[in-house]
Short mmCIF file of C-alpha atoms and ligand atoms in Angstrom, two decimals:
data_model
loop_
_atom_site.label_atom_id
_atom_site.label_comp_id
_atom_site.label_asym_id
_atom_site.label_seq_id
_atom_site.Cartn_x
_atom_site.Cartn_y
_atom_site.Cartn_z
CA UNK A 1 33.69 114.32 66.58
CA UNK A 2 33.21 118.05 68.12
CA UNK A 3 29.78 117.96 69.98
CA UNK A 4 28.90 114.52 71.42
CA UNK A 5 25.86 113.54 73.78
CA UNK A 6 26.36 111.90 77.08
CA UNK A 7 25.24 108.93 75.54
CA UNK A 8 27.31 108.91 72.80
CA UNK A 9 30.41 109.28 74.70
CA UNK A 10 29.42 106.18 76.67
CA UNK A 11 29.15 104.49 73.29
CA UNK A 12 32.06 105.77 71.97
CA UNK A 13 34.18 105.30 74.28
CA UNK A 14 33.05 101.16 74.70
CA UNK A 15 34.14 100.64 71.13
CA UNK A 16 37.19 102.18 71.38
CA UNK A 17 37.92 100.45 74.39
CA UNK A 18 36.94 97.03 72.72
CA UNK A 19 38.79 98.01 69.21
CA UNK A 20 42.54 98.07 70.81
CA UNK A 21 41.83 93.80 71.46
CA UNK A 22 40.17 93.35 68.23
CA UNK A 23 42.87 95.23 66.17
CA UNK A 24 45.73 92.87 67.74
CA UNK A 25 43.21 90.05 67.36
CA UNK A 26 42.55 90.82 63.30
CA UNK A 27 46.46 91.18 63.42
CA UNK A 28 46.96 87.54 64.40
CA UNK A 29 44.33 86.32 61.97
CA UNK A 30 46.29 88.26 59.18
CA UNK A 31 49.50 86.21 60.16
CA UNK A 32 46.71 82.83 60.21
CA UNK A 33 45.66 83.27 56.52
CA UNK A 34 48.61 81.03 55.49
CA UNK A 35 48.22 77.78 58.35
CA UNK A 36 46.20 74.87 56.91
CA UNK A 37 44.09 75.18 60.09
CA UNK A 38 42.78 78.96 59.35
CA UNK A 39 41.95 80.92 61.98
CA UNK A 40 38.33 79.92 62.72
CA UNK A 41 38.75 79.00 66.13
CA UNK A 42 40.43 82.15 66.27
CA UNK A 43 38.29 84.39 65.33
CA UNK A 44 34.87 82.74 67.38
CA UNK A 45 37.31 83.71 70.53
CA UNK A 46 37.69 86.99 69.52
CA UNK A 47 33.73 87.48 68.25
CA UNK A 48 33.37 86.42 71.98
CA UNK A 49 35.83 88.29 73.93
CA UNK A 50 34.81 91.78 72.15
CA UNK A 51 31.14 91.10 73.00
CA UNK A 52 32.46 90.74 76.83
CA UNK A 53 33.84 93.85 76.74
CA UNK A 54 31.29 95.95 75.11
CA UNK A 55 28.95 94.59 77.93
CA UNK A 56 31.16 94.85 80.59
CA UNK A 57 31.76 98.50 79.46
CA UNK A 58 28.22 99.43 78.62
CA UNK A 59 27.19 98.27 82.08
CA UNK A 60 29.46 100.73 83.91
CA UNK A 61 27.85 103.23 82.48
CA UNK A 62 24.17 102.10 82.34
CA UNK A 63 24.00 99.22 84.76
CA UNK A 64 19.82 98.64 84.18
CA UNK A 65 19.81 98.28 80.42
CA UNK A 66 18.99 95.14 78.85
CA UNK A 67 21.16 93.50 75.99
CA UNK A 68 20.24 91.63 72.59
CA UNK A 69 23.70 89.89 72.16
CA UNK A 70 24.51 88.09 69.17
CA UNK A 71 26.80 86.22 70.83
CA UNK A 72 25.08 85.95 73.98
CA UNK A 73 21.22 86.17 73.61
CA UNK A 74 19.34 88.14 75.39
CA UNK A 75 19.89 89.72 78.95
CA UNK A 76 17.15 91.37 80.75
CA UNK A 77 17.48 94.83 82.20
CA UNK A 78 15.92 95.95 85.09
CA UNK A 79 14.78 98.94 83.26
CA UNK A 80 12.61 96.93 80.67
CA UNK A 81 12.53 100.13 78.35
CA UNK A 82 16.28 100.24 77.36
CA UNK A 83 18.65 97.25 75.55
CA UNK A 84 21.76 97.77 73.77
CA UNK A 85 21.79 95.30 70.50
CA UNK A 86 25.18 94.37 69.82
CA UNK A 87 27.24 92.79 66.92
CA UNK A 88 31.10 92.61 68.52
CA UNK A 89 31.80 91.38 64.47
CA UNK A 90 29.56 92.34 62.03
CA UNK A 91 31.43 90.95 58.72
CA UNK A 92 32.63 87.69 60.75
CA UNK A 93 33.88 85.92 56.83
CA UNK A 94 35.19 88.79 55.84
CA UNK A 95 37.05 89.18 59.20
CA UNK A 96 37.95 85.55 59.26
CA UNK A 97 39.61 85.83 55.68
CA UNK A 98 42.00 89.12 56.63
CA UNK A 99 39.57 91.41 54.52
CA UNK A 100 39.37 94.76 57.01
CA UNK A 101 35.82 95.64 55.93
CA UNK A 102 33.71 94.78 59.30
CA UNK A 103 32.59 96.48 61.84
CA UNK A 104 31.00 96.69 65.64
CA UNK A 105 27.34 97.39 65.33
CA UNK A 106 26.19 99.36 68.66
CA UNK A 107 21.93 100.36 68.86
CA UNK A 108 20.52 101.48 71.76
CA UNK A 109 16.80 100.80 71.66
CA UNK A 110 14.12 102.03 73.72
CA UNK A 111 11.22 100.78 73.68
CA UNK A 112 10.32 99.72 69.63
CA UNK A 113 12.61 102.78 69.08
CA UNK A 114 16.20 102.82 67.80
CA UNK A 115 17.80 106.28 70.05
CA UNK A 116 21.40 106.37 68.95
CA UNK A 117 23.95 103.63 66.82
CA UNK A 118 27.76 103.45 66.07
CA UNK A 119 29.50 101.43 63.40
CA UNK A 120 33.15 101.23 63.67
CA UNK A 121 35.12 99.68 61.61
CA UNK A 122 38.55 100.14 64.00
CA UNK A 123 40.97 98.92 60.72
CA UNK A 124 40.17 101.98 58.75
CA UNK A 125 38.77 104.07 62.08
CA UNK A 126 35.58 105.01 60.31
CA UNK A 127 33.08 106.00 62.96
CA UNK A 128 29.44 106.41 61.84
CA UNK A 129 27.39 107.58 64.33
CA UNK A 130 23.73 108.93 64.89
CA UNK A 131 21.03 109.98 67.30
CA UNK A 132 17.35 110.06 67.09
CA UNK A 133 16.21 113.96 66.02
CA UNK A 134 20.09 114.89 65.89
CA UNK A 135 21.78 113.07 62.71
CA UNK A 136 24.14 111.05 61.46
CA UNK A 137 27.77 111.81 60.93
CA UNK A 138 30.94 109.97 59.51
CA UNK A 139 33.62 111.02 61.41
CA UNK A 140 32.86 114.31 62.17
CA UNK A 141 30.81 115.09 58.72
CA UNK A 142 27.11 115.16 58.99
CA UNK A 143 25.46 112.16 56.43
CA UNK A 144 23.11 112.38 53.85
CA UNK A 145 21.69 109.75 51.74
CA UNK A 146 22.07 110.05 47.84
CA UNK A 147 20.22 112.04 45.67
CA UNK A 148 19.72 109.92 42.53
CA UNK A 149 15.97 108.87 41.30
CA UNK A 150 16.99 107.05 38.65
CA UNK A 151 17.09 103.31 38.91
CA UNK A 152 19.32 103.64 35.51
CA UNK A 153 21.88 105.14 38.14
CA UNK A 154 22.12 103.60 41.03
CA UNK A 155 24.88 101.25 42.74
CA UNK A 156 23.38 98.94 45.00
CA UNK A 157 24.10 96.46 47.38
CA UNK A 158 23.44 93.67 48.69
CA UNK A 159 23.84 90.29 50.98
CA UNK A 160 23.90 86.96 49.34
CA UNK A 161 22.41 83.88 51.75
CA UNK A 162 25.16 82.15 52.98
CA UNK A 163 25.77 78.22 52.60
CA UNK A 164 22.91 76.10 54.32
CA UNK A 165 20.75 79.23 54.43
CA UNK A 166 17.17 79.89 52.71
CA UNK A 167 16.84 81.76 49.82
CA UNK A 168 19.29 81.20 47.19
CA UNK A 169 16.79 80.91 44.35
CA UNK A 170 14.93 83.87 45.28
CA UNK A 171 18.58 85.75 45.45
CA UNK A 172 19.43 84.66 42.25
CA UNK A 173 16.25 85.96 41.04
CA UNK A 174 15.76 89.38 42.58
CA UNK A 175 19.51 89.68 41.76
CA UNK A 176 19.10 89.17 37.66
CA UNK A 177 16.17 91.66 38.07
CA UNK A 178 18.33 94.19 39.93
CA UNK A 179 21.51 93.93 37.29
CA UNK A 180 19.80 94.50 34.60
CA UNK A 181 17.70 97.98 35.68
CA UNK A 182 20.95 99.38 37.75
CA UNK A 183 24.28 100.63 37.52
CA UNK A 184 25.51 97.99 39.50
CA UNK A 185 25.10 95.86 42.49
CA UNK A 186 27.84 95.28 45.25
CA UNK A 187 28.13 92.80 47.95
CA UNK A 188 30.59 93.70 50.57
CA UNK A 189 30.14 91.29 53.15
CA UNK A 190 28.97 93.48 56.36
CA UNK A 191 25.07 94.60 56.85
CA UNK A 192 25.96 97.42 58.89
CA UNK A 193 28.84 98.75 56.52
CA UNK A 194 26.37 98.63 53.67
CA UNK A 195 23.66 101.07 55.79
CA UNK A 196 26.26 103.02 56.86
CA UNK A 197 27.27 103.70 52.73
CA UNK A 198 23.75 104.19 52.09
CA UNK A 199 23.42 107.24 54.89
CA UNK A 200 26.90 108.04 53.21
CA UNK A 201 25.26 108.79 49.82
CA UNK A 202 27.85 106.03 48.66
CA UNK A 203 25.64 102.96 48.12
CA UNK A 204 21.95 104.51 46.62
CA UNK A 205 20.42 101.53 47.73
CA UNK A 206 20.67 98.47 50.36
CA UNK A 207 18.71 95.34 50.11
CA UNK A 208 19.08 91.96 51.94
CA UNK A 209 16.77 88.91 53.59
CA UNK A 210 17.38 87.21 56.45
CA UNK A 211 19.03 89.04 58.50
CA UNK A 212 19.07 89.58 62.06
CA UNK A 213 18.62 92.31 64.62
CA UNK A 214 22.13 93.19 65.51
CA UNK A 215 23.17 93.34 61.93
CA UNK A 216 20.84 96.23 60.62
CA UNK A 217 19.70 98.22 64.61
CA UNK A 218 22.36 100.43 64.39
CA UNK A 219 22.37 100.94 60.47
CA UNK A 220 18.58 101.41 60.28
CA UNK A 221 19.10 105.02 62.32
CA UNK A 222 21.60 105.57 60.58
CA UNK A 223 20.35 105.62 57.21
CA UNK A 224 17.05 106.98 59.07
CA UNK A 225 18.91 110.44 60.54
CA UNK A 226 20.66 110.73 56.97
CA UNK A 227 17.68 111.78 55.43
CA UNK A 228 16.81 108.16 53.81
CA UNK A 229 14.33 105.46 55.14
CA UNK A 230 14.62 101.42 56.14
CA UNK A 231 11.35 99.34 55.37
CA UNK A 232 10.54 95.35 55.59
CA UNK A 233 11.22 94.36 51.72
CA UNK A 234 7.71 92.78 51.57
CA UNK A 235 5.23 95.20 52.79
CA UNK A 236 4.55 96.65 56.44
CA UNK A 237 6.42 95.61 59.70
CA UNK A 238 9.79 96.66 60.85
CA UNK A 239 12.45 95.15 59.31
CA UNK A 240 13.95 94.67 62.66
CA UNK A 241 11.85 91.93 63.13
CA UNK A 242 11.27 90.38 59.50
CA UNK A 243 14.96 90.18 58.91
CA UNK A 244 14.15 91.78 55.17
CA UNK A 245 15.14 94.93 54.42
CA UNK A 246 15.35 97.67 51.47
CA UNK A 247 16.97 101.02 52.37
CA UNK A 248 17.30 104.29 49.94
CA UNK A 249 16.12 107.28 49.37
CA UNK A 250 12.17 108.79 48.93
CA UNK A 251 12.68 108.42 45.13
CA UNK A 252 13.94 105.28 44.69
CA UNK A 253 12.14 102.73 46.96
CA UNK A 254 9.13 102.65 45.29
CA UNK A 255 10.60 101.61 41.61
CA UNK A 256 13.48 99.50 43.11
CA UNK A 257 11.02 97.44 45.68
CA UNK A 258 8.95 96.79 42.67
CA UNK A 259 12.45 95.82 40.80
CA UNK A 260 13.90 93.36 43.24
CA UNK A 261 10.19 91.47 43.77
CA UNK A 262 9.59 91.74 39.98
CA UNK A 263 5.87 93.56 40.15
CA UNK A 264 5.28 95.68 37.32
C1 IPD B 1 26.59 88.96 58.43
C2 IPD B 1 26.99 90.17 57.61
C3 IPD B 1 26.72 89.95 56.14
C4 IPD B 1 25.29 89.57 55.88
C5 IPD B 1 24.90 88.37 56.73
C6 IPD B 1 25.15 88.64 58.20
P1 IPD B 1 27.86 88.46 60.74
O1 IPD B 1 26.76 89.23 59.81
O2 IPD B 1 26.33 91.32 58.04
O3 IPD B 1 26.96 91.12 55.37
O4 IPD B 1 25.14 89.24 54.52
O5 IPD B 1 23.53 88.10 56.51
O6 IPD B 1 24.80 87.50 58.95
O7 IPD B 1 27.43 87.03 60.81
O8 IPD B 1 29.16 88.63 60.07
O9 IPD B 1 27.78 89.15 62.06
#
């Protein structure tokens, strides 16, 4: 990346730090694919340790921000304006199964605001990064969501609710709607990946329920600053606090929110 803020340096520069442990770590779970155990055990130590080191790194810099961990909860700041929301793994199964498509998910919110997130998915060394008012870049290529306004056209993706979890009816449902109006839907396994293809222009659409915080923060600016927009599925609200989201572009959210809740 050529120009970089002060603040995205300190972001930067966390993941990278954190990546060199997680590459060995996704290394040794490679190798584990084969044992009867798996590498489950594994990989919680490794969700863990990457978490620890993104904090420990992020505090250096900013010692009075607060945290949203999804490891470790929440950790108040003494400046109450400013927390860092934090996926070490976003794509944990995927991870877990040797599939390099996952990511660390970095926001920096202040106030209700989202200021600045990085996904990095250190396998492939994708960086997508973006700041409030500046943009959003992959690698060192500014981002801009895609240009189709054709349902007829459009790839889009999608999260399926995982075992024990609300919501498989409703999937299955919005799902049959969405397959037959579309070009296709995908399902890739990593919330933050999935907004980062959408402020790509690679994915024309997102949609998913349930999530939480630390999955979409970072990907919600970052579809945002490519020119594209992040809404609750259902109506108003932030979908950082619903959990539902749809992102796209202008053009399609209208017909494809109507699509996926099957209103005419
Ligand atoms: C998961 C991934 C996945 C999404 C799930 C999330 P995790 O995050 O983002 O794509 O479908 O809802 O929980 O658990 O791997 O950090």
């Amino acid at each position: 990346m050529a120009l970089r803020s002060a603040l995205m340096t300190v972001m930067v520069a966390a993941a990278e730090k954190a990546a060199k442990a997680l590459k060995r770590d996704f290394g040794e779970v490679e190798q584990l694919q084969v044992s009867r155990k798996g590498p489950s055990d594994y990989v919680s130590a490794a969700d863990i340790k990457t978490e620890k080191m993104l904090v420990a790194e992020l505090t250096k810099a900013r010692p009075h921000f607060g945290f949203v961990l999804e490891e470790g909860g929440t950790i108040a700041g003494t400046d109450t304006e400013h927390r860092w929301i934090i996926d070490p793994i976003d794509g944990t199964t995927n991870f877990l199964h040797g599939i390099p498509h996952f990511a660390m998910s970095i926001a920096l919110q202040r106030g209700d605001e989202i200021m600045a997130g990085v996904v990095y998915n250190p396998i492939t060394e994708d960086w997508f990064i973006a700041e409030k008012g500046i943009g959003a870049f992959h690698n060192n290529r500014r981002m801009r969501v895609s240009a189709r306004r054709n349902l007829d056209d459009a790839v889009v993706a999608t999260g399926i609710p995982h075992k024990g979890c609300p919501g498989h009816d409703v999937f299955i449902q919005q799902s049959q709607r969405v397959m037959s109006a579309t070009a296709g839907i995908r399902r890739f396994g990593t919330a933050s990946l999935d907004l980062a293809f959408v402020a790509a222009g690679r994915f024309d659409a997102y949609w998913e329920m349930g999530l939480k915080p630390w999955d979409i923060a970072a990907g919600v600016l970052l579809v945002q600053e490519a020119g594209g927009f992040s809404a609750d599925l259902h109506g108003p609200g932030s979908p950082l606090l619903t959990g539902n989201i749809l992102a796209t572009n202008a053009d399609l959210h209208s017909p494809l929110r109507k699509c996926i809740l099957g209103q005419s």
